[in-house]
CSV table of C-alpha atoms in Angstrom, one decimal:
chain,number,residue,atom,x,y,z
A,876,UNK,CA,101.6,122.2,100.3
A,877,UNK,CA,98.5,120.4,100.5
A,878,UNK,CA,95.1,122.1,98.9
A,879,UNK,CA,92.0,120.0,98.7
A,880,UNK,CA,92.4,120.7,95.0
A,881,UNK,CA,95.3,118.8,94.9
A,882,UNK,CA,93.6,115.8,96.9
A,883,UNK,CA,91.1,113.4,95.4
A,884,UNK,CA,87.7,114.1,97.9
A,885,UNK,CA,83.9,112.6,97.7
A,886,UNK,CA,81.8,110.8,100.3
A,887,UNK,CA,81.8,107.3,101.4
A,888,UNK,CA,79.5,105.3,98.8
A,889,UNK,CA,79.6,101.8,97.7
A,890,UNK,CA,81.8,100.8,94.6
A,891,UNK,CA,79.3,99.0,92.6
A,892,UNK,CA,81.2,98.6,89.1
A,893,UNK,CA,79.4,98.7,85.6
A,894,UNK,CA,75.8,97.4,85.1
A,895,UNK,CA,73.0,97.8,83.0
A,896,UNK,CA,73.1,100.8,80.5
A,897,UNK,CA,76.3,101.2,79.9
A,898,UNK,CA,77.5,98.2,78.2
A,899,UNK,CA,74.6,99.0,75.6
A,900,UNK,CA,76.2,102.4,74.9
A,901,UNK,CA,79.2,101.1,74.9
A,902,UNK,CA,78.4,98.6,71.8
A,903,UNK,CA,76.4,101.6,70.4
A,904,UNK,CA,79.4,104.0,70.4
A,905,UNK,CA,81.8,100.9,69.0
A,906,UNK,CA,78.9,99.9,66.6
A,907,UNK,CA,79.1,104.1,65.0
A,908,UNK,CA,82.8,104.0,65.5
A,909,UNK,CA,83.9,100.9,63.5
A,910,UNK,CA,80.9,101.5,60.6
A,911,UNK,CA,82.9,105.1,60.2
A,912,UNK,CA,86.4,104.1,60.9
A,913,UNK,CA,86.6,100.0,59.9
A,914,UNK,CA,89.3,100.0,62.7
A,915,UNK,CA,89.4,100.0,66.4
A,916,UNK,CA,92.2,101.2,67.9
A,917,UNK,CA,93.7,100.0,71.4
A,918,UNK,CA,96.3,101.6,73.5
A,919,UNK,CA,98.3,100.6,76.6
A,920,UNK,CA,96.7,97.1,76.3
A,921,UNK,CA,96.2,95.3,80.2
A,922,UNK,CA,94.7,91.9,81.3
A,923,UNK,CA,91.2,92.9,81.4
A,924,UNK,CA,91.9,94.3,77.8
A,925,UNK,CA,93.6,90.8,76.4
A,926,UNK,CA,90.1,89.1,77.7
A,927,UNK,CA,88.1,91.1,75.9
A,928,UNK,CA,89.8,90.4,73.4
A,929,UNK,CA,89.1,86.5,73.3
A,930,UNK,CA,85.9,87.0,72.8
A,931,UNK,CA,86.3,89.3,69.7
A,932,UNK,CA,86.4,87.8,66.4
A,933,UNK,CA,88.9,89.7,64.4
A,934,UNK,CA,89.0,88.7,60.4
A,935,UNK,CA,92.0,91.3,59.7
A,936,UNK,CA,94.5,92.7,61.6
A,937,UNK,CA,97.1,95.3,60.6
A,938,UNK,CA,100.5,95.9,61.7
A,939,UNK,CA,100.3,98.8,63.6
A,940,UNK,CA,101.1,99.0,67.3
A,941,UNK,CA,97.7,98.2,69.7
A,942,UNK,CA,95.5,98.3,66.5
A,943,UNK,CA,93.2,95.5,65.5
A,944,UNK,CA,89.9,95.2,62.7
A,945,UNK,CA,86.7,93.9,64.1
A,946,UNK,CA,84.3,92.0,61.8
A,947,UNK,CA,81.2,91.3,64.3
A,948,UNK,CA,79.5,94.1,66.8
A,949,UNK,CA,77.8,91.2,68.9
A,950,UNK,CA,81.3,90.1,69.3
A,951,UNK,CA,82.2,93.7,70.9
A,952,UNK,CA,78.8,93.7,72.9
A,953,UNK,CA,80.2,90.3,74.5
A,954,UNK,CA,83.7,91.9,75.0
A,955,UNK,CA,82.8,95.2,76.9
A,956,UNK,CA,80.8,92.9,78.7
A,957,UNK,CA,83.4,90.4,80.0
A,958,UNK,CA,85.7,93.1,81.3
A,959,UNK,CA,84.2,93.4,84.4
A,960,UNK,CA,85.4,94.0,88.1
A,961,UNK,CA,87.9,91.2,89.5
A,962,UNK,CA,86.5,89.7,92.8
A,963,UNK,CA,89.0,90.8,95.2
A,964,UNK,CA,90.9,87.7,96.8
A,965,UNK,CA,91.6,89.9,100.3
A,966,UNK,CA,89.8,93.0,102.1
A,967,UNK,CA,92.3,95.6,104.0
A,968,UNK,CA,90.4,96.9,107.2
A,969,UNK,CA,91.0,97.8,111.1
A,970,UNK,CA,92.2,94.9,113.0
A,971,UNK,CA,89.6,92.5,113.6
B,11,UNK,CA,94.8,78.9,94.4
B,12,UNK,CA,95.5,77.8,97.7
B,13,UNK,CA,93.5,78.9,100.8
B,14,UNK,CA,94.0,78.8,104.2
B,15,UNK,CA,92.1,81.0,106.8
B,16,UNK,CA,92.6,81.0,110.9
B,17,UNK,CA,92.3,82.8,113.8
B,18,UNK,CA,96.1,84.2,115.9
B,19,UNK,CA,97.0,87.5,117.6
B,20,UNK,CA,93.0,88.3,117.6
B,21,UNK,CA,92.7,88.0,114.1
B,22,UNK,CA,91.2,86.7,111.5
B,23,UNK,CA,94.7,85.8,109.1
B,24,UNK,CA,94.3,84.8,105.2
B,25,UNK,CA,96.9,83.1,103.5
B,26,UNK,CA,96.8,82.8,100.0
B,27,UNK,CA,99.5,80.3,97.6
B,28,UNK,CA,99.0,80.7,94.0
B,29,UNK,CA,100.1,77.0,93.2
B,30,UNK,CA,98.7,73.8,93.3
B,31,UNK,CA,102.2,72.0,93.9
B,32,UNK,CA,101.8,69.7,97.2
B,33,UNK,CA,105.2,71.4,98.6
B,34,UNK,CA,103.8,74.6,98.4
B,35,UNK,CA,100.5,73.2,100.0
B,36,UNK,CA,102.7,71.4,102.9
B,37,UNK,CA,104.3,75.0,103.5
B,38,UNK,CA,101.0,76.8,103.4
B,39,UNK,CA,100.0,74.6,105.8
B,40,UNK,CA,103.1,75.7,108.8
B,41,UNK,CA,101.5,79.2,108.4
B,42,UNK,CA,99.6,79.0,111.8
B,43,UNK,CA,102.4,77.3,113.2
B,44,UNK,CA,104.9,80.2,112.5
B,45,UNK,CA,102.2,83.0,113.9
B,46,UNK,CA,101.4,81.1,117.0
B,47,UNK,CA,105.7,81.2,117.8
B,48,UNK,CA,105.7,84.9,117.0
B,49,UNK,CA,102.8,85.6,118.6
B,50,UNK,CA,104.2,83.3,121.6
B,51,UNK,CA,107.2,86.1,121.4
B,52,UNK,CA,105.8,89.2,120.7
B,53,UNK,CA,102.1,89.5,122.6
B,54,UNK,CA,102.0,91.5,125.9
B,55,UNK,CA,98.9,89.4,127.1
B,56,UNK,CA,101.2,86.1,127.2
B,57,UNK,CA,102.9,85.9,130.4
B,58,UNK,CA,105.9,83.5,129.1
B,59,UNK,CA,106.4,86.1,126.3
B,60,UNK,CA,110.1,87.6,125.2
B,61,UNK,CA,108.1,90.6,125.5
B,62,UNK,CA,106.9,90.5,128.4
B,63,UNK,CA,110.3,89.6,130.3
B,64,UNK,CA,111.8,92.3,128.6
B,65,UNK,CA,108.8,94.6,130.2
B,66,UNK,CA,109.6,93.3,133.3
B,67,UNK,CA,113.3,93.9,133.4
B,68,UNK,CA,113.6,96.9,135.4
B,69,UNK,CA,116.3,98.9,133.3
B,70,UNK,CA,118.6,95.8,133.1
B,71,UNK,CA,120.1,94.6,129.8
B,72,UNK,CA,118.2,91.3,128.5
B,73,UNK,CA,119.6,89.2,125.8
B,74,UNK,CA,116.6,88.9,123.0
B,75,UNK,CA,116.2,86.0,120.6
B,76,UNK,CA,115.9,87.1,116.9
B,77,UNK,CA,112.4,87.8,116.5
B,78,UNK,CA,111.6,90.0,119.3
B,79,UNK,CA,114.9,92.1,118.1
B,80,UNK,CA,114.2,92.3,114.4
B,81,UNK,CA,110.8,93.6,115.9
B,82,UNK,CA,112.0,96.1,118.2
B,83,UNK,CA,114.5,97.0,115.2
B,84,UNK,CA,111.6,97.8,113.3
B,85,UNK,CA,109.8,99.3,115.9
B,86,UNK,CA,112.7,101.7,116.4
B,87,UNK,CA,113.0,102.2,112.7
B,88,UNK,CA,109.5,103.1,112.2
B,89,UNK,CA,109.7,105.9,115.5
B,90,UNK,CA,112.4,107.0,113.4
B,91,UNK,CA,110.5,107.6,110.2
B,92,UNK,CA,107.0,108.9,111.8
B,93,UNK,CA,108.9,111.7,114.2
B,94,UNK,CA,108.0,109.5,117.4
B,95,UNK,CA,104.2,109.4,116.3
B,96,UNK,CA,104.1,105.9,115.8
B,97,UNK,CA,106.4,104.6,119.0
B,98,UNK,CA,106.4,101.4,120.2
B,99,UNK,CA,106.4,102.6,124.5
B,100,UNK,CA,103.0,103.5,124.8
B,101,UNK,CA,102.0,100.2,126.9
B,102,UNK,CA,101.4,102.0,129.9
B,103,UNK,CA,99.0,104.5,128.7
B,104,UNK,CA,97.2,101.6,126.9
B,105,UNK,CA,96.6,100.2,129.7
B,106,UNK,CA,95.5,103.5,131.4
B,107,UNK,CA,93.0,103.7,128.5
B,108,UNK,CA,92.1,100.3,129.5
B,109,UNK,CA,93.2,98.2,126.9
B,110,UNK,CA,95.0,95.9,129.1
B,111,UNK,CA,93.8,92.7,128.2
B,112,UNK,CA,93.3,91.2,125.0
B,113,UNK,CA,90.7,93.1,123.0
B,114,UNK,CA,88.1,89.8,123.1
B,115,UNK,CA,88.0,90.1,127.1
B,116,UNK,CA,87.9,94.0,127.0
B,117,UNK,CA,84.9,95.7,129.3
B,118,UNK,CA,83.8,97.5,125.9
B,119,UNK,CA,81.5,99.7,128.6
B,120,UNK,CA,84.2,100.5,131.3
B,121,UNK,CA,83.7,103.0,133.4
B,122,UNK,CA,86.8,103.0,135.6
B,123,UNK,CA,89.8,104.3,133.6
B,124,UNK,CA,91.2,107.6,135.1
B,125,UNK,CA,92.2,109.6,132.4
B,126,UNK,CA,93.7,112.8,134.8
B,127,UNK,CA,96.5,111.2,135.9
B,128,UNK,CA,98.0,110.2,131.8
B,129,UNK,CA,101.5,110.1,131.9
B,130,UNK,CA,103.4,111.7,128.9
B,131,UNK,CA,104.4,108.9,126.9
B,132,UNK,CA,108.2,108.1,127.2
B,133,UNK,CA,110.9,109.1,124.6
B,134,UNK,CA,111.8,105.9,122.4
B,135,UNK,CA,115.1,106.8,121.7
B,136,UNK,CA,116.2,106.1,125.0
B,137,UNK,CA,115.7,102.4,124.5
B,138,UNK,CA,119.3,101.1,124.2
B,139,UNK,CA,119.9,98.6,121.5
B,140,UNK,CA,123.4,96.2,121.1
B,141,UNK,CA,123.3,94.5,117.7
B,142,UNK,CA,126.8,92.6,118.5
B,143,UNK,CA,124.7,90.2,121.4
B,144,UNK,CA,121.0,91.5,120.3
B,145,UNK,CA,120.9,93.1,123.6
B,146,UNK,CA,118.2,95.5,124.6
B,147,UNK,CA,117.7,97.8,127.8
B,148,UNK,CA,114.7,99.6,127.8
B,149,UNK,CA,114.8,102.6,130.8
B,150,UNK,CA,113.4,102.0,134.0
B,151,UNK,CA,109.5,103.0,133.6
B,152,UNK,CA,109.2,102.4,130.1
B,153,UNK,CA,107.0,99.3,128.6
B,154,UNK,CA,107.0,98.3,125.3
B,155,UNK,CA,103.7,97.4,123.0
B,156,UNK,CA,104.5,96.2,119.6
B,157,UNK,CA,101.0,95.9,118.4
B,158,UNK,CA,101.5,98.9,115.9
B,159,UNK,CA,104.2,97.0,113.9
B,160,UNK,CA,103.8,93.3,114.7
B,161,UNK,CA,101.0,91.7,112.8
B,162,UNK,CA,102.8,94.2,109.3
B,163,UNK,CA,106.0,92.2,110.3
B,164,UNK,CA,104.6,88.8,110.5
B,165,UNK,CA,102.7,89.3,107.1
B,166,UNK,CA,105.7,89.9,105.6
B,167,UNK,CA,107.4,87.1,107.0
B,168,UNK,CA,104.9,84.3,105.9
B,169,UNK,CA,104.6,86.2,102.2
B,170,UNK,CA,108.4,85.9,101.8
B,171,UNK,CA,108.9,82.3,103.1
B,172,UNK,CA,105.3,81.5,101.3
B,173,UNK,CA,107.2,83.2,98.0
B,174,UNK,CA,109.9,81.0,97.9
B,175,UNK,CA,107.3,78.7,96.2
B,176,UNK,CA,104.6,80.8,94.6
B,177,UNK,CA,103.3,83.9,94.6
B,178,UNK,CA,101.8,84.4,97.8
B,179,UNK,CA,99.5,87.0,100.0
B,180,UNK,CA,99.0,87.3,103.5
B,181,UNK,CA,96.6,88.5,105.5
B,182,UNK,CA,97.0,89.7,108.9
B,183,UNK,CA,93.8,91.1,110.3
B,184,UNK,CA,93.5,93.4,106.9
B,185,UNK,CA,97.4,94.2,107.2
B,186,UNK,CA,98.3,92.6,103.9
B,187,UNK,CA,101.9,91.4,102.3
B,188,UNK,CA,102.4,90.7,98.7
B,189,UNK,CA,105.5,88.2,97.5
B,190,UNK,CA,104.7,88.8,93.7
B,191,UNK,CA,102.3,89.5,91.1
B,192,UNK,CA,99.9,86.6,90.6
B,193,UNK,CA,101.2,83.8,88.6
B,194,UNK,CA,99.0,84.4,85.8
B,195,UNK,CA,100.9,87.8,85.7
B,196,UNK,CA,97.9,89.4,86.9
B,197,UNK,CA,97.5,92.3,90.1
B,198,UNK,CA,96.2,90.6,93.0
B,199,UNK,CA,92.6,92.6,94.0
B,200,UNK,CA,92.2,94.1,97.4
B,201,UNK,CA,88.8,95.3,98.8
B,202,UNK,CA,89.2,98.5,100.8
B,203,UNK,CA,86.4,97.7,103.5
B,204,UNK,CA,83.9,100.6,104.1
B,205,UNK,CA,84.3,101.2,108.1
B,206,UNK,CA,80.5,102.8,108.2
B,207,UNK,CA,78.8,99.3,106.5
B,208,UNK,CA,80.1,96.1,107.3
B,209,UNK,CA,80.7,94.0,104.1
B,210,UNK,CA,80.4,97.0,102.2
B,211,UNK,CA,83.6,97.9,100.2
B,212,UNK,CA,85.1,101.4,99.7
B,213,UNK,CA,87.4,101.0,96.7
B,214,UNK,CA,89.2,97.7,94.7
B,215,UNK,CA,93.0,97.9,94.6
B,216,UNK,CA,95.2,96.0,91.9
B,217,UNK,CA,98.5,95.4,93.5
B,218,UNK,CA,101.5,93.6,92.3
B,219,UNK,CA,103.5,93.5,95.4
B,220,UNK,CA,104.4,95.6,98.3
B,221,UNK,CA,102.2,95.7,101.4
B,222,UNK,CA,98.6,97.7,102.5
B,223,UNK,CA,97.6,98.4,105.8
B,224,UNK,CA,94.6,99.6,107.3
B,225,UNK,CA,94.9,101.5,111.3
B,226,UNK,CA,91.4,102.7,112.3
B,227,UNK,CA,88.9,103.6,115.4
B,228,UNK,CA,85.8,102.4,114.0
B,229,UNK,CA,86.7,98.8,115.7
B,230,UNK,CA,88.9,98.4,118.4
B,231,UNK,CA,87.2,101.1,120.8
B,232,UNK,CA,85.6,101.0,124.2
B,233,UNK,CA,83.8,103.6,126.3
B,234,UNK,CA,84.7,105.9,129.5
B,235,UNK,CA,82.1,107.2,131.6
B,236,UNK,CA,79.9,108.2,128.1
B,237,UNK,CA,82.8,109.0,125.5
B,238,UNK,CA,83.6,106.4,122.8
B,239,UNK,CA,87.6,105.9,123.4
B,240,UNK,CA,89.7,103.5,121.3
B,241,UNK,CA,93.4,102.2,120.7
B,242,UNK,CA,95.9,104.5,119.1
B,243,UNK,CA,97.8,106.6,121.2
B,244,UNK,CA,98.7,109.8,120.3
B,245,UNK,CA,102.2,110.4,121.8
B,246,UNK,CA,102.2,113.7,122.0
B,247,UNK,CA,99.3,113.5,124.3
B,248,UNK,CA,99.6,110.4,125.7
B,249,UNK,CA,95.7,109.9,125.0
B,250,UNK,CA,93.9,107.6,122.0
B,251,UNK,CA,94.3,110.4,119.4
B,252,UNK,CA,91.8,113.1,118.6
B,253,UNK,CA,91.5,113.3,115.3
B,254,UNK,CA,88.6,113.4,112.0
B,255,UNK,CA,90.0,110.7,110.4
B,256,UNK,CA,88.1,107.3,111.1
B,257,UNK,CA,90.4,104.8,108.8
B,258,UNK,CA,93.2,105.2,107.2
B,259,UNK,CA,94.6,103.1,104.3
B,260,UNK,CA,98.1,103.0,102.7
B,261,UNK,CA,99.9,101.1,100.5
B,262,UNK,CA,103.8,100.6,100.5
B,263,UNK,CA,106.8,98.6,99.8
B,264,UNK,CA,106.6,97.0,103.0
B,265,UNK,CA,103.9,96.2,105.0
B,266,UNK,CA,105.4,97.0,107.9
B,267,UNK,CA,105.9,101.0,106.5
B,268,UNK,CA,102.2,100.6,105.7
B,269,UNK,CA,101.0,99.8,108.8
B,270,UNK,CA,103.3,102.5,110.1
B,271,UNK,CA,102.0,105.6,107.6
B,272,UNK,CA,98.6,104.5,108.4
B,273,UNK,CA,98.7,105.2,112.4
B,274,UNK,CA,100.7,108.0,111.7
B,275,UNK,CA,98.0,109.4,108.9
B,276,UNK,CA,95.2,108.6,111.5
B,277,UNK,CA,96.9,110.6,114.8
B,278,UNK,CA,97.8,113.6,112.3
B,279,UNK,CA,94.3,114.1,110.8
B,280,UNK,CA,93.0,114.5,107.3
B,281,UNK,CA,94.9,117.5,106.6
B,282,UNK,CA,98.4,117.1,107.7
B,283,UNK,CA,98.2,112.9,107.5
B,284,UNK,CA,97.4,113.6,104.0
B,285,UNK,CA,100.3,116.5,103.4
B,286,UNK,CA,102.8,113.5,105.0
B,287,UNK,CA,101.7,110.4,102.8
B,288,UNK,CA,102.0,113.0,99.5
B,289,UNK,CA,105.8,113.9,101.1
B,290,UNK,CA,106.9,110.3,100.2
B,291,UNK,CA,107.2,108.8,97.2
B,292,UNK,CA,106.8,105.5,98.2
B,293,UNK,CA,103.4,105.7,99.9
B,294,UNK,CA,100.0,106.3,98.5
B,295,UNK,CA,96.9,106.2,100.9
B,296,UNK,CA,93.2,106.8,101.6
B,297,UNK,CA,91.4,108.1,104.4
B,298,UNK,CA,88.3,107.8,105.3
B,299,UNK,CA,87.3,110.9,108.0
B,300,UNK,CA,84.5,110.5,110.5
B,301,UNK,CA,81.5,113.1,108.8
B,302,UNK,CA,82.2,110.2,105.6
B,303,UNK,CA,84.3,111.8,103.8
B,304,UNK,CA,86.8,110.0,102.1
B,305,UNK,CA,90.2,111.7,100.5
B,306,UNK,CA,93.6,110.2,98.7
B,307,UNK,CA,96.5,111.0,97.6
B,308,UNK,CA,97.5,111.6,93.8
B,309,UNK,CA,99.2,108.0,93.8
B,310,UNK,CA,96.7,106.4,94.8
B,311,UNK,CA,94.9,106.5,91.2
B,312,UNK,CA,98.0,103.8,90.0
B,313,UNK,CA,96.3,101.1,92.5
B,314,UNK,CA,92.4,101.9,91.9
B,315,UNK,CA,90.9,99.8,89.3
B,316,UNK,CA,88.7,101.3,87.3
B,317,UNK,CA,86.4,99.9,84.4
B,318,UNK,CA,87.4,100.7,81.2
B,319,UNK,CA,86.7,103.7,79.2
B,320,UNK,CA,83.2,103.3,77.7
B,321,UNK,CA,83.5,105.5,74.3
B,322,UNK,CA,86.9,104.7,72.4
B,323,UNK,CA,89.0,107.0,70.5
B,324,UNK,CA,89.2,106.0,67.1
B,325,UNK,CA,93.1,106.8,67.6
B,326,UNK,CA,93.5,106.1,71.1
B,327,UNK,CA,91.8,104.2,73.5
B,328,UNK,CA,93.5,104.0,77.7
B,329,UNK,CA,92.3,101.3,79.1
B,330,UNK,CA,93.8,102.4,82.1
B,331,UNK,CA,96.8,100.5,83.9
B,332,UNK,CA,94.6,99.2,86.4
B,333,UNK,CA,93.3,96.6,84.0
């Protein structure tokens, strides 16, 4: 039985992807996170994640499933800023 | 990544080969060639056309080559899944509506279509099918258009004879086929346009395979003495349906099923198109409605990508499986 509750609803607005603040929160809350906990913890790891990754330079890694140790917080702030949105290769519209 | 872009059945078509082999570059290159036979076959603005003998043949079996009857299969197929709502013998009140040439010589500002004398539009399952001597009779009266299903069904073609040799996509006028997943194992990125803003994009969608189809009125319309009218023919009616949604995308196995859910989503309205793409599994869809709204089913959140959460758990972070 359909509800609106059940659907996903909001009005037409571009999708502009992540700019601007939030990749200086995001090395802010990583920068709190790894001086408390000395480990950052990944889970269901995807391409974008893998990237990221690249640019991270990790001096110890532990053995545990999607876990790894991060020695530099510059290296995070360049991560979380090279996962960004793919450029799409094709656009789905109305015949034209 | 190979590229090729051209124009066939009043298109724009995209044809994507992820390969830098020269074979595979030789066969991207036959891509026009193989839309300009089908569309040679299939289009009911071509006077030689398959089709358009078939249209003409008064009730009289006709002897089909093997595109036009995989077609009409399909056709028949998809009247079959949608409850008649997406039928392929609607020709006639097409044309009524005025869409009787091809939509670049259409009179957008007509003035002359007579819409009190619409015929009901006839039942499909009285075209006759013989699989034996791919035979078809269609009953006296009754005029097939195969626009809803062809340019799905050609897309799928050229991504499967494309995927022999890479991963390929296809684009056929924003009906999209998908061979494989990229061959860097990555989703291949579709823009969901916006139909209120040109170049604007609604949504990005990571697929791996399968088809996504797009059926709207925000294009292909015309107007009648003042009223905006435009190309999809509610059967039940026999009119272009009335309805508050302005696009509708889906995504499917098969393009052709997309292109399919997406007319039917569009003629059913918000409410009950979105009811019928959350009945089945297989689909998942968005629709944009006409006051800008835009709704989608639950299933829809496995193709969306989204950025990546900005605050990690110390225990668990998602990154999403989008990404």
């Amino acid at each position: 039985m359909y509800s609106q509750s059940d659907s996903k609803i909001r009005t037409a607005r571009p999708n502009k992807g992540g700019a601007g603040i939030k990749p200086l929160i995001m090395a802010a809350s990583l920068a709190m996170t790894i001086g408390g906990w000395g480990i950052l913890a990944v889970g269901q790891a995807g391409n974008a994640l893998a990237a990221g990754q690249q640019a991270l330079s990790a001096t110890n890694s532990t053995s545990q499933n999607n876990t790894r140790s991060v020695s530099s917080t510059s290296s995070l702030s360049q991560s979380t800023a090279s996962i960004s949105r793919p450029n799409a290769v094709a656009r789905t519209r109305s015949s034209r | 990544m190979q590229r090729l872009d051209f124009r066939a059945m009043g298109c724009q078509m995209l044809a994507l080969l992820d390969s830098g082999d020269a074979e595979a570059s030789e066969t991207l290159s036959q891509v026009p060639v193989w839309f300009e036979e089908w569309e040679a076959t299939l289009s009911r603005f071509r006077e030689s056309s398959e089709l358009t003998a078939l249209n003409r043949s008064n009730g009289k079996w006709v002897c089909v080559g093997d595109t036009l009857w995989q077609v009409i299969r399909e056709a028949l197929h998809a009247a079959g899944d949608s409850h008649g709502l997406v039928t392929p013998a609607v020709l006639d009140q097409l044309e009524r509506a005025g869409y009787d040439r091809t939509f670049e010589l259409l009179d957008r500002s007509m003035q002359s279509t007579d819409w009190t004398s619409n015929r009901s539009v006839p039942d499909w399952r009285a075209i006759e099918t013989d699989a034996s001597e791919h035979r078809v009779r269609l009953p006296e009266g009754m005029h097939l258009d195969l626009g809803g299903i062809a340019k799905g069904w050609a897309a799928q073609q050229a991504a499967q004879r494309l995927g022999l040799f890479a991963p390929a996509l296809v684009d056929a006028g924003g009906d999209i086929a998908i061979s494989a997943t990229r061959a860097n194992g990555e989703r291949w990125a579709i823009a969901v346009a916006d139909p209120f803003r040109a170049e604007a994009d609604l949504e990005l969608l990571m697929m791996a395979e399968g088809g996504v189809a797009t059926s709207g009125r925000d294009y292909r319309r015309w107007q009648h003495n003042g009223k905006w009218q435009h190309h999809i023919i509610d059967p039940r009616t026999g009119s272009p349906a009335v309805t508050d949604v302005l696009s509708a995308t889906i995504l499917a196995p098969m393009t052709t099923a997309a292109e399919v859910a997406a007319k039917a989503a569009l003629i059913l309205g918000s409410r009950e198109g979105l009811e019928w793409v959350e009945r089945r599994d297989e689909l998942a869809g968005l629709l944009v409605l006409e006051d800008g709204r835009i709704v989608h089913s639950r299933r829809l959140e496995d193709y969306l990508w989204r950025e990546p959460s900005a605050l990690p758990d110390p225990m668990l972070v998602s990154w999403g499986r989008n990404v």
